C-alpha cells in the first residue's frame, strides 16, 4: 500500500517536470549557433559586471515629514570675520520669545587681519568654486553627504605668514544654543547691554568713521557640526562700500536627518536670501548698520538615507539577465534562420540553387522587365 502511494507521488512529480526534453538526435551543433552562444556569453558577462557596479553603488533617498521635536535646543555654529576692531562690535541672538542669549556665553572675539594670506585666499576660491557648482548641480550635494566625515575639515586654514601689521578685524567664532523658534542673530556696533524691553547696543562711543561691516563668513551651520559638509554661506565675502551699511540674511532652516553608511546625524540645511543697503536717514533708508541674520525653522523635516540594492534583488536581476539573454538570443537566432530559409527557398540562392529546372529560370526572367516598367512610370 505504502509502495503504491510512493510510486504515485513519484509519477506526479515526474509529470510536473517542465524542462523541455529533446531527443538526442535533434541536438546537433552548428557554427552559427556557436557564434550566437559566444555572443550571448559575452553580453551576459558585460551585463553582469555592470550590474555588479550598480549593486555596489548607493544612492540618497529623500523623505519628508513634519518635525515634531520642538523641545530641544538649536545649536548655531558661527565663524565670521568683520572688518572692525573687536572692542567696537558685539554679537548676540534675539529670538521670538525675546530671551536674550548672552553674547559672552559661547563666542570668542579674536583680533585678526581682514585680508587673507595667499594660501587662505586660494582655499576661499576653491570653496566658492564648489558653492557655484552646488547651485548648478544638485546631485553634487549627494556626493558631499556621502563623503561627510571622510573628507577633511572645511575650516579656513591658519595664516602661513606671521602678523606683519596690527590686527584690523575681529573674528567672532564659537557656538550658541537657542530656542527652536525663529530668531535674529546680529553683529552691530557696541557691546549689547540688557534692557527691560529687549536689549540695546552701546554705540555712542564709537565714531561713525570706524564703521565697516565688510565681513567674511567662514562657517555658519545649525545643529551638530559635521566635518566635510559645506554649508550654504561658507566662503561668502561682502565688502561694504559705505560706513553705514546693513547686511541682511533671511535664513530658512530645514532640519535634516542624515543616515549614511558612515554617519548618522541630526543636522540642518538652510536656504538664504540676501539683501544689503546703505543706511541713510536723510533719504528715508532707515535702520541700523550691521549684519543681521534672521532665521526661521521649517516645520518640514527631511530624512536623507543612503540606500543600497539588497542582495536578493541583485540575484533576481542576475537571473533575469542570464535567462533573458539566453532565450532572447535563441529566439533571434531562430527567427534569423527562418528568414534565411525563406529567402533561400524563395529565390533559390546559394546551396538551394537548382539550375536544372527551366520553369524557375523563366520566372525570374519575367520579373526583371516588370520591375523596369514600374520604375519608368
Ligand atoms: C572696509 O574694509 C574693507 C577691507 O579692509 C575695504 O576693502 C573697504 O573699502 C572698507 N570700506 C569702507 C567703507 O571703509
XYZ file of N, CA and C and ligand atoms in Angstrom, residues 82-84 114-115 168-169 209-215 237-245, ligand 1:
83
model
N 34.675 90.219 10.844
C 34.178 91.556 10.498
C 35.360 92.505 10.452
N 35.345 93.414 9.494
C 36.482 94.325 9.321
C 36.431 95.484 10.315
N 36.208 95.192 11.572
C 36.229 96.225 12.617
C 36.947 95.661 13.828
N 42.025 91.400 8.339
C 40.903 91.053 7.462
C 41.372 90.405 6.165
N 42.411 90.951 5.569
C 42.872 90.392 4.293
C 43.458 89.006 4.509
N 43.273 94.387 12.237
C 42.278 95.420 11.947
C 40.865 94.862 11.916
N 40.743 93.564 12.196
C 39.416 92.949 12.090
C 39.163 92.070 13.299
N 33.174 106.911 11.607
C 34.250 106.704 10.635
C 34.857 105.301 10.734
N 34.727 104.690 11.915
C 35.318 103.354 12.071
C 34.352 102.249 11.654
N 33.112 102.630 11.335
C 32.135 101.615 10.917
C 32.595 100.978 9.609
N 32.658 99.672 9.584
C 32.916 98.958 8.335
C 32.420 97.530 8.532
N 31.286 97.266 7.942
C 30.711 95.932 8.145
C 31.028 94.966 7.001
N 32.156 95.194 6.347
C 32.651 94.186 5.409
C 32.880 92.926 6.232
N 32.470 91.797 5.697
C 32.633 90.586 6.501
C 32.826 89.363 5.626
N 31.945 86.406 1.011
C 32.662 87.610 1.432
C 31.917 88.819 0.899
N 31.661 89.796 1.774
C 30.927 91.008 1.385
C 31.776 92.204 1.785
N 31.972 93.108 0.831
C 32.727 94.321 1.115
C 31.753 95.495 1.169
N 31.805 96.242 2.261
C 30.914 97.393 2.407
C 31.522 98.593 1.688
N 30.693 99.250 0.863
C 31.184 100.424 0.137
C 30.993 101.684 0.972
N 30.116 101.596 1.950
C 29.800 102.759 2.770
C 29.975 102.388 4.243
N 30.203 103.404 5.083
C 30.364 103.105 6.514
C 29.083 102.598 7.128
N 27.966 103.219 6.734
C 26.680 102.804 7.299
C 25.996 101.841 6.347
N 26.284 100.601 6.528
C 25.670 99.632 5.632
C 25.056 98.497 6.430
C 36.065 98.189 4.752
O 37.166 97.292 4.787
C 37.426 96.618 3.579
C 38.539 95.623 3.827
O 39.585 96.117 4.553
C 37.764 97.621 2.498
O 38.023 96.974 1.274
C 36.618 98.597 2.342
O 36.936 99.611 1.398
C 36.272 99.234 3.682
N 35.053 100.022 3.498
C 34.928 101.293 3.947
C 33.629 101.973 3.724
O 35.820 101.862 4.528
